[in-house]
mmCIF file of C-alpha atoms in Angstrom:
data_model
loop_
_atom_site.group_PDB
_atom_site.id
_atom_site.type_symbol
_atom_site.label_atom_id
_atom_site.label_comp_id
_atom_site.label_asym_id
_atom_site.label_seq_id
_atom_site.Cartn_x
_atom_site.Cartn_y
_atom_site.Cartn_z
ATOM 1 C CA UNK Y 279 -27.977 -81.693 45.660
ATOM 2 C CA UNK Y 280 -29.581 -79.822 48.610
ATOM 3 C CA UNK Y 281 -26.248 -78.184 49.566
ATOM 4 C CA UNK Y 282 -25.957 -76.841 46.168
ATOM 5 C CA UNK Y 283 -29.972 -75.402 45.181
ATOM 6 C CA UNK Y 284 -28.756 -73.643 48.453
ATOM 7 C CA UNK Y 285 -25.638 -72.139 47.387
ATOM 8 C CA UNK Y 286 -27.325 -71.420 44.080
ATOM 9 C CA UNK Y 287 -30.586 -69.305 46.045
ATOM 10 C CA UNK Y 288 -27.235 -67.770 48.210
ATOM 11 C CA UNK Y 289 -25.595 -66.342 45.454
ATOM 12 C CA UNK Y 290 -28.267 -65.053 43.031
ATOM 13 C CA UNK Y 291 -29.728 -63.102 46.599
ATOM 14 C CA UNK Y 292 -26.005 -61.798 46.658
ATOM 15 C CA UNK Y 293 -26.330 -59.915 43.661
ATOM 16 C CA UNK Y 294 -29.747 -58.921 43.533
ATOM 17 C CA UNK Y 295 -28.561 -57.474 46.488
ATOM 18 C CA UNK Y 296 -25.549 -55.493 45.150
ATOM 19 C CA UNK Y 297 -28.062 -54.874 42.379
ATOM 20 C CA UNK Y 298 -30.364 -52.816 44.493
ATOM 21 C CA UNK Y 299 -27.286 -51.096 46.164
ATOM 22 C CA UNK Y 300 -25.782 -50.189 42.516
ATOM 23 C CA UNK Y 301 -29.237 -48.887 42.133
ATOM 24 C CA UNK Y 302 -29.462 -46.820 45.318
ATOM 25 C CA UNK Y 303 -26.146 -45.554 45.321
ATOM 26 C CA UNK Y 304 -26.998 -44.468 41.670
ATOM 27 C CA UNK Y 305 -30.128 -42.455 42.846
ATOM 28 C CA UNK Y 306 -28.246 -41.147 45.503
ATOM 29 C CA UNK Y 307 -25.819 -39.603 43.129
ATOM 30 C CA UNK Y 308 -28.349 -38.203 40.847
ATOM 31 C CA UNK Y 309 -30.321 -36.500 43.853
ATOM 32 C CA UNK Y 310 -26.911 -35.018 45.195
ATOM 33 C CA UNK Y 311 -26.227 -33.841 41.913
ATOM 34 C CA UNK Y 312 -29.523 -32.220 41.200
ATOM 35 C CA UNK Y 313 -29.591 -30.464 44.605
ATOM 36 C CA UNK Y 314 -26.383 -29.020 43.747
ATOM 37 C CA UNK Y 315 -27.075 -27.844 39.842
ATOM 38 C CA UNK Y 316 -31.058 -27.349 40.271
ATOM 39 C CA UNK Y 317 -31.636 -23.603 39.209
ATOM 40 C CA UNK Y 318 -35.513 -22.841 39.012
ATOM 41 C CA UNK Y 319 -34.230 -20.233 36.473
ATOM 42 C CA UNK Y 320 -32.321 -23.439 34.370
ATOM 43 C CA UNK Y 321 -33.174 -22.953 30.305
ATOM 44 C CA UNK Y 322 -31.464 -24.095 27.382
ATOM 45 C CA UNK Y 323 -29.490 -20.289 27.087
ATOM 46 C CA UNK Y 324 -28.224 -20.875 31.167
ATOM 47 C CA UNK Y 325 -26.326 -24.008 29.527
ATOM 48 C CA UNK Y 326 -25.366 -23.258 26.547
ATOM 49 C CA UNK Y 327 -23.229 -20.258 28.508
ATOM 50 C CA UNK Y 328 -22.029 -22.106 31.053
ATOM 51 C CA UNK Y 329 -20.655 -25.139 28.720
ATOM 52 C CA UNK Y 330 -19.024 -21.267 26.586
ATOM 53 C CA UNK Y 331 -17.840 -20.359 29.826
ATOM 54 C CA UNK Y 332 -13.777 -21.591 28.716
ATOM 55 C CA UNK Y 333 -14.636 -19.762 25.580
ATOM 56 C CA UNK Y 334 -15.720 -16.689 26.834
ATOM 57 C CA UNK Y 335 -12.780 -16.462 29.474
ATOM 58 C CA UNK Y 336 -10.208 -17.270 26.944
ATOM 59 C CA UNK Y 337 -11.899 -14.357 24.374
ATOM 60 C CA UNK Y 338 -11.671 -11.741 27.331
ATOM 61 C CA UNK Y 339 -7.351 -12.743 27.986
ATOM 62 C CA UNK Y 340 -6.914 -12.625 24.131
ATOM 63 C CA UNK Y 341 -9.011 -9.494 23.621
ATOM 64 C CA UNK Y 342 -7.199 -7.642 26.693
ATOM 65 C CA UNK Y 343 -3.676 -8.600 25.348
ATOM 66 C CA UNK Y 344 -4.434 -7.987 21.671
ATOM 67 C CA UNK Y 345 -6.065 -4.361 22.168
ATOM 68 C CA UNK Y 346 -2.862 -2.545 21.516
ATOM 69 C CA UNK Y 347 -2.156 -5.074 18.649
ATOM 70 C CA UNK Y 348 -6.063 -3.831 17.032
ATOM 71 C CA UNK Y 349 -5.064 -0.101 17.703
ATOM 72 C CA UNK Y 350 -1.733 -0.156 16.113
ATOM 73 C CA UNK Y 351 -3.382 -1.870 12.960
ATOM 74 C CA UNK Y 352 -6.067 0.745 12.765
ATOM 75 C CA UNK Y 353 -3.265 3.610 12.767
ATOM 76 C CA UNK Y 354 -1.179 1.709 10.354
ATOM 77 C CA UNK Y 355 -3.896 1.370 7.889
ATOM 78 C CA UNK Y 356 -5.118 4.794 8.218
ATOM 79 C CA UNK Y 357 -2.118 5.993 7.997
ATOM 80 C CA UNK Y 358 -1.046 4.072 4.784
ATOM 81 C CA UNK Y 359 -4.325 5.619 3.458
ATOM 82 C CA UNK Y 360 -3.305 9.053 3.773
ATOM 83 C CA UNK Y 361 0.020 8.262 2.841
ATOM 84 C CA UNK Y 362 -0.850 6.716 -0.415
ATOM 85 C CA UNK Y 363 -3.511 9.718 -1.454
ATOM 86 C CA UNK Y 364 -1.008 12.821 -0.301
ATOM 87 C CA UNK Y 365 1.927 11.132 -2.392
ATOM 88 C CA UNK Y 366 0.337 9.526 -4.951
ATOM 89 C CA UNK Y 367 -3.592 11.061 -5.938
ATOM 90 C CA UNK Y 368 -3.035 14.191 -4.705
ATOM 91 C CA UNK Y 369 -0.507 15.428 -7.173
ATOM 92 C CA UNK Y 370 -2.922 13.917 -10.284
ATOM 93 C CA UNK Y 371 -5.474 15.659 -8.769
ATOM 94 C CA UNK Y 372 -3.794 19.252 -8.381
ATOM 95 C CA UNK Y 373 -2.122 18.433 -12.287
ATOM 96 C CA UNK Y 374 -6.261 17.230 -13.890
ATOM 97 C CA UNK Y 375 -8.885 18.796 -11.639
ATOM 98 C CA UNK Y 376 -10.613 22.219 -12.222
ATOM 99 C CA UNK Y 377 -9.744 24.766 -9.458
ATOM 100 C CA UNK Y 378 -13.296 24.212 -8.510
ATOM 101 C CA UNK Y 379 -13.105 20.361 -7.855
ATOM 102 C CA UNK Y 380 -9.462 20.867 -5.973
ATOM 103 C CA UNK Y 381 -11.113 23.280 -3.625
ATOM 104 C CA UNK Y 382 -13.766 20.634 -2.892
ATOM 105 C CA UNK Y 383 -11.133 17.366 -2.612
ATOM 106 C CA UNK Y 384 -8.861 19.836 -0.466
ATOM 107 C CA UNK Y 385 -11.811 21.034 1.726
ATOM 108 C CA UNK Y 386 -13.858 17.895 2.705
ATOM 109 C CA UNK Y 387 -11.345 15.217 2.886
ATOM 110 C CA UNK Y 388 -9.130 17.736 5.454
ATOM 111 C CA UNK Y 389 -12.176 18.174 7.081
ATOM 112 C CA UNK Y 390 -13.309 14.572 7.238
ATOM 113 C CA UNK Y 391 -9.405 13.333 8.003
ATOM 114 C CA UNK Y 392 -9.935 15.566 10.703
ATOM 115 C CA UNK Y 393 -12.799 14.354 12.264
ATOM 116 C CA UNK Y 394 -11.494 11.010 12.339
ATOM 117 C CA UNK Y 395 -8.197 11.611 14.036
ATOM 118 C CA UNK Y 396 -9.988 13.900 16.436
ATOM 119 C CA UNK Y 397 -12.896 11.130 17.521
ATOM 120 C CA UNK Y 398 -10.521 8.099 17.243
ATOM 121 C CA UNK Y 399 -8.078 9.425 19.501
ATOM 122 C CA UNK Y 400 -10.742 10.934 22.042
ATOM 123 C CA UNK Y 401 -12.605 7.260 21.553
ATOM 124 C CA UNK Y 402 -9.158 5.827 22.993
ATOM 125 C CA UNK Y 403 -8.497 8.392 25.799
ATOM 126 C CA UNK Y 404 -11.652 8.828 27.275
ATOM 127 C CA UNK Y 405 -12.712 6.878 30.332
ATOM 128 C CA UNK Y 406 -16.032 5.680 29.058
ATOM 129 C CA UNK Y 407 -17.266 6.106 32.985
ATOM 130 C CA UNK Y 408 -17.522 4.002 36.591
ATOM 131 C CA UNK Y 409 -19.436 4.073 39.791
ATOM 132 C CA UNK Y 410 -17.285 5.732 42.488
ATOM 133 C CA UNK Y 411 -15.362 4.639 44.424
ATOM 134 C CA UNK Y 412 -17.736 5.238 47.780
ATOM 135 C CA UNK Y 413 -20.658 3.530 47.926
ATOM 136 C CA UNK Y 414 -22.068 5.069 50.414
ATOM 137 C CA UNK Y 415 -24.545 7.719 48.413
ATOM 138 C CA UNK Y 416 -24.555 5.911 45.546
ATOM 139 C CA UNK Y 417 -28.489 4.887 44.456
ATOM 140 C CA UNK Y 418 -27.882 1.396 42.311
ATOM 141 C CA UNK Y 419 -30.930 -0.623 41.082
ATOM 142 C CA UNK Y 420 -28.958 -4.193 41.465
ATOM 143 C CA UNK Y 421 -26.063 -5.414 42.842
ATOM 144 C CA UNK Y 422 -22.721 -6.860 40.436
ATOM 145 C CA UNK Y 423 -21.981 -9.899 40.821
ATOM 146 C CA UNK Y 424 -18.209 -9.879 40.318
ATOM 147 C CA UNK Y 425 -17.425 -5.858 42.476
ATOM 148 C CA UNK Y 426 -19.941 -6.787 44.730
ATOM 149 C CA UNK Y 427 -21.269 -3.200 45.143
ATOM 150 C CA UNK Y 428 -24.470 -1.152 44.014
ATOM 151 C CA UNK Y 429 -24.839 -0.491 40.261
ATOM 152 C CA UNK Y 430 -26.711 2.400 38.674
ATOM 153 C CA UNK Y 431 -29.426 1.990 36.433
ATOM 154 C CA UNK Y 432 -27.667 1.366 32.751
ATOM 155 C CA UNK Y 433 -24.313 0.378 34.481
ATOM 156 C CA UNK Y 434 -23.047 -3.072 33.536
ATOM 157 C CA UNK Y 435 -19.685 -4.956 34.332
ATOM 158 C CA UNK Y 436 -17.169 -5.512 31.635
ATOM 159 C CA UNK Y 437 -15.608 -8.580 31.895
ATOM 160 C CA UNK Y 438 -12.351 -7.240 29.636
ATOM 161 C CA UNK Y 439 -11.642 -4.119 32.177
ATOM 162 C CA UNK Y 440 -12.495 -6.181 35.165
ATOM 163 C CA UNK Y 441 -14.601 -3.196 36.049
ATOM 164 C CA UNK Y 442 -18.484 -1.897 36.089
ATOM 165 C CA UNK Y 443 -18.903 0.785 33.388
ATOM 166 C CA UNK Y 444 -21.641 3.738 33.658
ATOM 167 C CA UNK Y 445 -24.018 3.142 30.029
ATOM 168 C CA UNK Y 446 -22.004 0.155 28.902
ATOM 169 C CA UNK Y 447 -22.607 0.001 24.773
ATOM 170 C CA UNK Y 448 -19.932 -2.879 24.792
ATOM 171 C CA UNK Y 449 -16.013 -3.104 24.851
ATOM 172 C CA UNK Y 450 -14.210 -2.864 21.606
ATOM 173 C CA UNK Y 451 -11.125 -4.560 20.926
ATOM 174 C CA UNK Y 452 -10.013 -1.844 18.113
ATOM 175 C CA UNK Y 453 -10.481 0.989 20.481
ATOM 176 C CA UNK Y 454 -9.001 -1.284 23.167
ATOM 177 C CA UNK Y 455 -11.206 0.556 25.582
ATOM 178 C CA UNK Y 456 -15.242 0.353 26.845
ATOM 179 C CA UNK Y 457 -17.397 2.320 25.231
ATOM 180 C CA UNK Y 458 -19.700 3.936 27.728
ATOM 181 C CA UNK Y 459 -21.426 7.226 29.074
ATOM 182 C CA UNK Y 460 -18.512 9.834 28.053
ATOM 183 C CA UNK Y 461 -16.886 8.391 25.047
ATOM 184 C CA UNK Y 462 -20.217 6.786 23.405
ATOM 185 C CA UNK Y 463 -20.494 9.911 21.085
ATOM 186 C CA UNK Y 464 -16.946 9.708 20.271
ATOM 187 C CA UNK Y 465 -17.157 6.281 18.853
ATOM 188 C CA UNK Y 466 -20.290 6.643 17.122
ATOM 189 C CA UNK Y 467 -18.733 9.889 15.223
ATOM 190 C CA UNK Y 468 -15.452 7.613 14.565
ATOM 191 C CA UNK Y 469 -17.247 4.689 12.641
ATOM 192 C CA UNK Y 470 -19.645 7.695 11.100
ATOM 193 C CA UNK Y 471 -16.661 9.858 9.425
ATOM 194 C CA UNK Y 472 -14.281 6.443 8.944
ATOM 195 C CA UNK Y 473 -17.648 5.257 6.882
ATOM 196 C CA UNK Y 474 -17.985 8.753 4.841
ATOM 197 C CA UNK Y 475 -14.190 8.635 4.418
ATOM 198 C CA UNK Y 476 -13.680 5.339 3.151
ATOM 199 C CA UNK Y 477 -16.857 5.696 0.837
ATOM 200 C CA UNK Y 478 -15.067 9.061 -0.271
ATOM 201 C CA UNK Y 479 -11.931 7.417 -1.477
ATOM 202 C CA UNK Y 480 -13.898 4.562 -3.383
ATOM 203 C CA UNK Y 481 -15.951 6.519 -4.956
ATOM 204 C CA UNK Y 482 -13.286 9.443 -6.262
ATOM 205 C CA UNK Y 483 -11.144 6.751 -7.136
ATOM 206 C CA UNK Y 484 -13.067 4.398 -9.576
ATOM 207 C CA UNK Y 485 -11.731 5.382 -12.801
ATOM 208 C CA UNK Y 486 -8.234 5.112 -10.950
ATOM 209 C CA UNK Y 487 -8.942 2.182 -9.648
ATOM 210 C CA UNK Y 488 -9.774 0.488 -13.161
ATOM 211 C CA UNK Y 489 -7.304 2.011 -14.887
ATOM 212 C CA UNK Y 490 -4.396 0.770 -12.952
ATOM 213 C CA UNK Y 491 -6.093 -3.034 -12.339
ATOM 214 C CA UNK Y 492 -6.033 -3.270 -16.530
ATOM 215 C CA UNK Y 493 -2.486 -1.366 -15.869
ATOM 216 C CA UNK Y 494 -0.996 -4.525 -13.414
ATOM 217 C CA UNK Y 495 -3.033 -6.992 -15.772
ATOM 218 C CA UNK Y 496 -1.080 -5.712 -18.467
ATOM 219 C CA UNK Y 497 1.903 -5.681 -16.656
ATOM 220 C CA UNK Y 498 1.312 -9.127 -15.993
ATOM 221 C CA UNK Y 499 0.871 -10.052 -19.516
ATOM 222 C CA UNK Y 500 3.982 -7.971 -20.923
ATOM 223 C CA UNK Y 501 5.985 -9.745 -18.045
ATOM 224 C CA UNK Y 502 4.900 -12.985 -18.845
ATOM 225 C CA UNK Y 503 6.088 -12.425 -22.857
ATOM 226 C CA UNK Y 504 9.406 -10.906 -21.548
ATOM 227 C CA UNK Y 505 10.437 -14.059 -19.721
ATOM 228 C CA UNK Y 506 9.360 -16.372 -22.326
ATOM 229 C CA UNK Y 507 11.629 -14.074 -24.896
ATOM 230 C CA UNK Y 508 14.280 -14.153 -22.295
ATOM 231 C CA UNK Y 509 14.716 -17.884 -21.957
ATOM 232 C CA UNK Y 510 14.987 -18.336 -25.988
ATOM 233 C CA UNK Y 511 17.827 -15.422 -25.697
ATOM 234 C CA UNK Y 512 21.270 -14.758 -23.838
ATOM 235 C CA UNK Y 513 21.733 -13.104 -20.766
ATOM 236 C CA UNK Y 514 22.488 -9.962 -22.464
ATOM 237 C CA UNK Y 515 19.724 -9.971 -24.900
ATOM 238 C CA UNK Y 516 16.687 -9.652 -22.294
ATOM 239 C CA UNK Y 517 14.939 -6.764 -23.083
ATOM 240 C CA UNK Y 518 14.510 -4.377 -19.945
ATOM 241 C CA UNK Y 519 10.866 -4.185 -18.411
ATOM 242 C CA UNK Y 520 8.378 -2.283 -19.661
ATOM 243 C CA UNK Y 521 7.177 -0.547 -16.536
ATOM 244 C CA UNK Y 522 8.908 0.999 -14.219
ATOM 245 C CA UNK Y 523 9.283 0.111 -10.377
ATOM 246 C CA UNK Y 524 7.267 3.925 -9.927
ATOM 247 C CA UNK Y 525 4.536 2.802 -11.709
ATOM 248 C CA UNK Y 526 3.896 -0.395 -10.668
ATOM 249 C CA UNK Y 527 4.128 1.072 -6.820
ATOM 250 C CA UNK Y 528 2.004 3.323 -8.042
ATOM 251 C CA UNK Y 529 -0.727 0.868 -9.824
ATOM 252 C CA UNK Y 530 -0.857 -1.588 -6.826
ATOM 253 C CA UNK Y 531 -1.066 1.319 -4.151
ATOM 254 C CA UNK Y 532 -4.050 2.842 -6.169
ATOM 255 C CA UNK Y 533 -5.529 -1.125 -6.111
ATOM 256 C CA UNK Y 534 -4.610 -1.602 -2.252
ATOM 257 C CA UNK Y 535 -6.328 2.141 -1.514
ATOM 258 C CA UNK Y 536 -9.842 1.249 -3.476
ATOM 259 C CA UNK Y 537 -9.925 -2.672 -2.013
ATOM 260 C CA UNK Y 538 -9.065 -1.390 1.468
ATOM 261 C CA UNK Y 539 -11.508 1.429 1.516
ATOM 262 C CA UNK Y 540 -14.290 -0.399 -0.034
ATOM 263 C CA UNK Y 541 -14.209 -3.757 2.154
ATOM 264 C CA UNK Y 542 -14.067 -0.927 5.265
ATOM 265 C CA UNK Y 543 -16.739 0.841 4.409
ATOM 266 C CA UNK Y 544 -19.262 -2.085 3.758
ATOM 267 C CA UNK Y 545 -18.039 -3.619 7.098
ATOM 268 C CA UNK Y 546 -17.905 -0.384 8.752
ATOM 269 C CA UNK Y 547 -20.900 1.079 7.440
ATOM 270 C CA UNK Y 548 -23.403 -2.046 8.569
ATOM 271 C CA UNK Y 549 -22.097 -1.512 11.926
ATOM 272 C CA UNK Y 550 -22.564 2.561 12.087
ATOM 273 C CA UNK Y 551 -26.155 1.819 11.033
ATOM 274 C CA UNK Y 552 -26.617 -0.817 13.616
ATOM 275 C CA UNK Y 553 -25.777 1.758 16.385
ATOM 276 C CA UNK Y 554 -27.670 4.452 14.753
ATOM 277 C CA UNK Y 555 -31.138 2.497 15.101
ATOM 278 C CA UNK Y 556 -29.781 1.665 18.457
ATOM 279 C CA UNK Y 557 -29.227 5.785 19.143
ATOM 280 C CA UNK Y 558 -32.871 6.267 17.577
ATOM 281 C CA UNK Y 559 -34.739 3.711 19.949
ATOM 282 C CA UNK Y 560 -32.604 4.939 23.121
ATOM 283 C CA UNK Y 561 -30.839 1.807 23.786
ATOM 284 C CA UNK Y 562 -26.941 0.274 23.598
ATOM 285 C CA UNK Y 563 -26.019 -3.189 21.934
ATOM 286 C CA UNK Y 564 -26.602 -4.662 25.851
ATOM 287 C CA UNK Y 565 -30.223 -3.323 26.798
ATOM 288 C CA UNK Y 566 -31.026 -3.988 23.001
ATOM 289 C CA UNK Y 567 -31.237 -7.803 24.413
ATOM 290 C CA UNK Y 568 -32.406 -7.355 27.640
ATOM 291 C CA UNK Y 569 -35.183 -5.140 26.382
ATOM 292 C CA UNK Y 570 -35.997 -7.543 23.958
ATOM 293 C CA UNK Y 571 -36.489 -10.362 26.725
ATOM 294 C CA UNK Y 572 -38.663 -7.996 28.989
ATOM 295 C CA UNK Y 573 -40.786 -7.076 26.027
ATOM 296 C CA UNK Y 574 -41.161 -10.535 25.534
ATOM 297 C CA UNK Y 575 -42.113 -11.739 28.914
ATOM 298 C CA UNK Y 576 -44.762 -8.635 29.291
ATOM 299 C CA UNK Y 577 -46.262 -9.582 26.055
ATOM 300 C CA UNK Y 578 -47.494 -12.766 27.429
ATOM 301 C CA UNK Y 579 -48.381 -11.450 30.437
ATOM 302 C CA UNK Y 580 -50.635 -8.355 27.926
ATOM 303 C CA UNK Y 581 -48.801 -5.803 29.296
ATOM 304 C CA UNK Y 582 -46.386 -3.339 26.649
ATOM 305 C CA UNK Y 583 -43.310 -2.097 27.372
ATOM 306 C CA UNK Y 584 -41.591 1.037 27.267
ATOM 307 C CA UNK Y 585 -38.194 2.100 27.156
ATOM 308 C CA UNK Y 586 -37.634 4.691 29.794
ATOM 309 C CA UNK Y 587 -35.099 5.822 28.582
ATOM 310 C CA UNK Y 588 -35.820 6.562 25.284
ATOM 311 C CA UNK Y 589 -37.707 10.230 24.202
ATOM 312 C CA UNK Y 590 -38.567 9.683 21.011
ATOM 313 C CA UNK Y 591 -36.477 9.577 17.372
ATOM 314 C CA UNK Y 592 -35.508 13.096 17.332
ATOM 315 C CA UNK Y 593 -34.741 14.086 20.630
ATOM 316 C CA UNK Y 594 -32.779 10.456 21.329
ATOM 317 C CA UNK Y 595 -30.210 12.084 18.812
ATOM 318 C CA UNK Y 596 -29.735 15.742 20.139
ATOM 319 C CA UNK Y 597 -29.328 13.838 23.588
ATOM 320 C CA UNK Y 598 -26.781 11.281 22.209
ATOM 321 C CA UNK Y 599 -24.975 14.462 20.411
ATOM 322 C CA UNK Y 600 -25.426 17.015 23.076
ATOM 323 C CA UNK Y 601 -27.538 19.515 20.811
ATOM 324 C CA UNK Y 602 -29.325 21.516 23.167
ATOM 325 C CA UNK Y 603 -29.188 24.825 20.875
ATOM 326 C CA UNK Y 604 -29.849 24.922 16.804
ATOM 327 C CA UNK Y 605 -26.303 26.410 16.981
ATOM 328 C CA UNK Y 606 -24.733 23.191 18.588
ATOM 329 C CA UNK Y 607 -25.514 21.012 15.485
ATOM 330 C CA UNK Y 608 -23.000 23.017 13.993
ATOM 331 C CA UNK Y 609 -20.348 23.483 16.477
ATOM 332 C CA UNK Y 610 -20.533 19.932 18.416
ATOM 333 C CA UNK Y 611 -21.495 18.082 15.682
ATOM 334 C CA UNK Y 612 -19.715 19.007 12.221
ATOM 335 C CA UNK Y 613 -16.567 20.260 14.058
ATOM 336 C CA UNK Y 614 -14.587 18.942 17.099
ATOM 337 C CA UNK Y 615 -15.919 19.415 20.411
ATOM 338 C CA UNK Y 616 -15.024 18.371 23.987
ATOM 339 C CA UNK Y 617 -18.361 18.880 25.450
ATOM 340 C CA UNK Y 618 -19.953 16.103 27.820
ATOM 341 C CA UNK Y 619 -23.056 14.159 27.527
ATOM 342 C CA UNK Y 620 -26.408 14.813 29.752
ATOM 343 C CA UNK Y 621 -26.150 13.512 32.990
ATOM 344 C CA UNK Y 622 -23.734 12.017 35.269
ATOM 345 C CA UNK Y 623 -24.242 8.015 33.990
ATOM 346 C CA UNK Y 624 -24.986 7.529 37.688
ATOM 347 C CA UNK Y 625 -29.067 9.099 37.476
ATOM 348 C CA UNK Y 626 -31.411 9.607 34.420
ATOM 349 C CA UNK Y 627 -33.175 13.027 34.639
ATOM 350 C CA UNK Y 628 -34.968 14.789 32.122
ATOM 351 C CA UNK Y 629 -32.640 16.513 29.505
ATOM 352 C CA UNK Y 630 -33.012 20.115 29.129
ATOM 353 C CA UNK Y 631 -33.354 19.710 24.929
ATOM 354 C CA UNK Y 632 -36.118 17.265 25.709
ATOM 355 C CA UNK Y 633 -39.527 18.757 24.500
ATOM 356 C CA UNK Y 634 -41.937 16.108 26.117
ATOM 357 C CA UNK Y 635 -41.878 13.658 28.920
ATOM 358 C CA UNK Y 636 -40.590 10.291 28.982
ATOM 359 C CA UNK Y 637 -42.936 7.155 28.671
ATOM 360 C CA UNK Y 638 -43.705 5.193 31.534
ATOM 361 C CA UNK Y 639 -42.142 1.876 32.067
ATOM 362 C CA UNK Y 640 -44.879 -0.084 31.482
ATOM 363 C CA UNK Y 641 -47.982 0.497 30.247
ATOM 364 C CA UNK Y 642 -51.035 -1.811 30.394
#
């Protein structure tokens, strides 16, 4: 009886032993862990990226790849576009219109065709921008993580080009290019005239619109009654159709043109007025958020904060557009122009066109 109360006391001490070492070995775990993870700077938005992370990467390979793929559909739908109004409205137009409305059609939508080849293809070819090369004389305000090297204020690292870009706005897979310091005007003009274009076509072709949508309904109709004559009838009874393979290209191509146009100019149109309040405040799409987070953080600390970079409504846009004479708003704004923006992208003086001085950082 004695032997066994003693192997009973023996065993339970056994596992309250391996208890405690489950235990310690489990705290031990959980402090190496910590130490390794702890991040005084560790919030809800530091996790949710890192568990994106896989996402992110994967968006960047597909985006990269795919660019060519977005560019080639944005020069096969424009060009489908102009196809379909040169073969098809034009001709209507020249045979209905007065002289006075085919000088109008003729004049802006050359002019605004124009404007769109012209800032779509400069968009695509210009290098939005990067710190050089040597490092030695270059002023930067931080230090990228991924070149390892100095940036300049407004300079942030695209993830897509594998490369820091001078005024990053953001990269964008239809231009399959960064939009930056030299080609920000250029893309902000392309979504601008694409908008005014597309808005053109809808509107000028309504009543063409509705007229050939009741035209393929009907054709619908007429084709359903000619197949269920047909099938009461012999093979060399059925009646031919009643439209013709011209008009019904012509119905549906009027229907594809106002549908297409439309959807791009609501789509479009939201996102050309996103970057104009952007262009007004003097800020891109990325110091839009970190802006927002600084104002934030100085507001509980009573302190407001200024954009430095921003000089007020009006003179943010003859910056953005390069209008430094009343003259220019003509000449580099409502026809093409090659000229480059203020600055370098690599410091942030004054602008000559500028009438007042910039606000200070912060302000207490």
């Amino acid at each position: 009886m004695r032997l066994l109360l003693k192997c009973l006391r023996l065993g339970r001490r056994r596992r309250f032993k391996l208890v405690r070492q489950t235990e310690q070995l489990w705290h031990y775990g959980h402090l190496c862990l910590r130490s390794l993870l702890y991040n005084s700077f560790t919030n809800s938005d530091v996790v949710l990226d890192s568990l994106f992370e896989p996402v992110y990467w994967l968006v960047d390979h597909v985006t990269r790849w795919f660019g060519v793929v977005f560019v080639a559909l944005v020069i096969g739908l424009t060009s489908s576009i102009v196809a379909i109004v040169y073969i098809c409205l034009l001709p209507l137009i020249l045979q209905t219109y007065t002289p006075a409305w085919i000088c109008w059609h003729l004049t802006y939508g050359h002019w605004n065709l124009i404007m769109i080849i012209f800032h779509y293809y400069m968009a695509i070819t210009t290098s939005p921008g990067h710190p050089p090369q040597a490092k030695d004389d270059l002023t930067g305000v931080s230090i990228c993580r991924k070149c390892i090297a100095p940036k300049p204020a407004r300079t942030h690292h695209c993830s897509i080009c594998n490369r820091c870009v001078l005024k990053m706005d953001h990269h964008c897979p239809w231009l399959n290019n960064c939009v930056g310091h030299y080609n920000h005007r250029y893309f902000f003009s392309f979504c601008l005239f694409m908008t005014m274009g597309c808005i053109y076509c809808s509107i000028s072709g309504w009543e063409m619109f509705r007229d050939a949508y009741a035209a393929i309904e009907r054709m619908k109709l007429l084709e359903k009654e000619r197949l269920e004559v047909a099938a009461n009838q012999t093979y060399y009874q059925t009646p031919p159709p009643t439209f013709s393979f011209r008009q019904r290209a012509f119905h549906k191509s009027v229907v594809y043109l106002w549908v297409l146009c439309s959807s791009v100019a609501l789509a479009l149109g939201a996102l050309t007025l996103w970057h104009a309040a952007l262009i007004t405040r003097g800020e891109t799409s990325i110091e839009r958020h970190i802006n927002k987070k600084e104002r934030q953080r100085l507001q509980k600390k009573g302190k407001v904060f200024r954009n430095p970079y921003s000089y007020g409504g009006w003179d943010n846009w003859k910056v953005f557009l390069g209008v430094d004479v009343p003259r220019h708003w003509f000449t580099r704004v409502l026809l093409p122009s090659f000229h480059l923006p203020h600055g370098t992208g690599l410091s942030w003086d004054l602008p000559p066109c500028v009438t007042k001085q910039r606000a200070p950082l912060l302000a207490i």
